[in-house]
Tab-separated table of C-alpha atoms in Angstrom:
chain	number	residue	atom	x	y	z
A	95	UNK	CA	48.149	46.729	154.324
A	96	UNK	CA	49.192	47.027	158.011
A	97	UNK	CA	47.842	44.802	160.823
A	98	UNK	CA	48.243	45.802	164.386
A	99	UNK	CA	47.796	43.559	167.410
A	100	UNK	CA	50.209	45.013	169.860
A	101	UNK	CA	49.617	45.313	173.646
A	102	UNK	CA	46.973	42.648	173.860
A	103	UNK	CA	48.455	40.033	175.931
A	104	UNK	CA	48.236	37.614	173.060
A	105	UNK	CA	49.581	34.106	173.888
A	106	UNK	CA	48.391	32.808	170.283
A	107	UNK	CA	48.166	34.431	166.781
A	108	UNK	CA	44.879	34.723	165.196
A	109	UNK	CA	46.141	33.797	161.584
A	110	UNK	CA	45.087	36.188	159.059
A	111	UNK	CA	45.669	35.668	155.590
A	112	UNK	CA	45.941	38.545	153.183
A	113	UNK	CA	48.421	40.944	151.504
A	114	UNK	CA	49.717	42.246	154.759
A	115	UNK	CA	52.920	44.089	154.336
A	116	UNK	CA	53.371	45.132	158.065
A	117	UNK	CA	52.447	42.999	161.162
A	118	UNK	CA	52.690	44.790	164.547
A	119	UNK	CA	52.658	42.071	167.335
A	120	UNK	CA	54.711	44.014	169.979
A	121	UNK	CA	54.133	43.740	173.744
A	122	UNK	CA	52.212	40.478	173.799
A	123	UNK	CA	53.102	37.104	175.276
A	124	UNK	CA	53.666	35.306	172.062
A	125	UNK	CA	56.524	32.471	172.489
A	126	UNK	CA	56.188	31.168	169.004
A	127	UNK	CA	54.326	32.211	165.757
A	128	UNK	CA	52.243	29.468	163.818
A	129	UNK	CA	54.086	28.005	160.875
A	130	UNK	CA	51.191	29.644	158.681
A	131	UNK	CA	53.032	32.958	159.173
A	132	UNK	CA	55.100	31.725	156.042
A	133	UNK	CA	51.939	32.117	154.026
A	134	UNK	CA	52.202	35.856	154.226
A	135	UNK	CA	54.423	36.242	151.224
A	136	UNK	CA	53.784	40.146	151.023
A	137	UNK	CA	54.822	40.569	154.714
A	138	UNK	CA	57.849	43.085	154.660
A	139	UNK	CA	58.117	44.169	158.333
A	140	UNK	CA	57.377	42.127	161.482
A	141	UNK	CA	57.445	43.903	164.858
A	142	UNK	CA	57.911	41.375	167.709
A	143	UNK	CA	59.349	43.668	170.577
A	144	UNK	CA	58.279	42.858	174.008
A	145	UNK	CA	57.274	39.178	173.505
A	146	UNK	CA	59.043	36.312	175.218
A	147	UNK	CA	60.307	34.665	171.835
A	148	UNK	CA	63.550	32.604	172.196
A	149	UNK	CA	66.464	32.798	169.682
A	150	UNK	CA	65.213	29.315	168.270
A	151	UNK	CA	61.832	30.628	167.612
A	152	UNK	CA	63.087	33.639	165.924
A	153	UNK	CA	65.297	31.311	163.687
A	154	UNK	CA	62.376	29.530	162.732
A	155	UNK	CA	60.342	32.650	161.992
A	156	UNK	CA	63.312	33.895	159.876
A	157	UNK	CA	63.305	30.610	157.789
A	158	UNK	CA	59.497	30.988	157.244
A	159	UNK	CA	59.964	34.700	156.112
A	160	UNK	CA	63.376	35.064	154.472
A	161	UNK	CA	62.490	38.512	152.976
A	162	UNK	CA	61.003	40.014	155.922
A	163	UNK	CA	62.710	42.558	158.262
A	164	UNK	CA	62.098	41.343	161.856
A	165	UNK	CA	62.081	43.698	164.825
A	166	UNK	CA	62.689	41.777	168.166
A	167	UNK	CA	64.587	42.355	171.275
A	168	UNK	CA	67.101	39.500	171.171
A	169	UNK	CA	70.066	38.779	173.506
A	170	UNK	CA	72.739	39.546	171.002
A	171	UNK	CA	70.762	42.015	168.698
A	172	UNK	CA	68.971	44.237	171.076
A	173	UNK	CA	66.189	46.136	168.948
A	174	UNK	CA	67.924	45.788	165.609
A	175	UNK	CA	65.939	45.237	162.319
A	176	UNK	CA	67.047	41.711	160.905
A	177	UNK	CA	66.605	40.738	157.373
A	178	UNK	CA	67.022	36.928	156.710
A	179	UNK	CA	69.442	34.853	158.747
A	180	UNK	CA	71.209	36.455	161.779
A	181	UNK	CA	74.327	38.356	161.117
């Protein structure tokens, strides 16, 4: 199951529990994601491009979703998919 909420100018994430495998949140205004995001155990891909999420928030997301590939534009990893801790 895929859930797409891109390009909506979201500043907060409406948390949706379920067996989501891909979550598309690109081009919003998200600075952080709620800790409940860690309950999405089936999540394999998280797309965050175009959001003002800082490196510290990305590290928190990675710790909550250690088995999820995260696509985000970051200062040192521009547009790369990251799995788990930063490399």
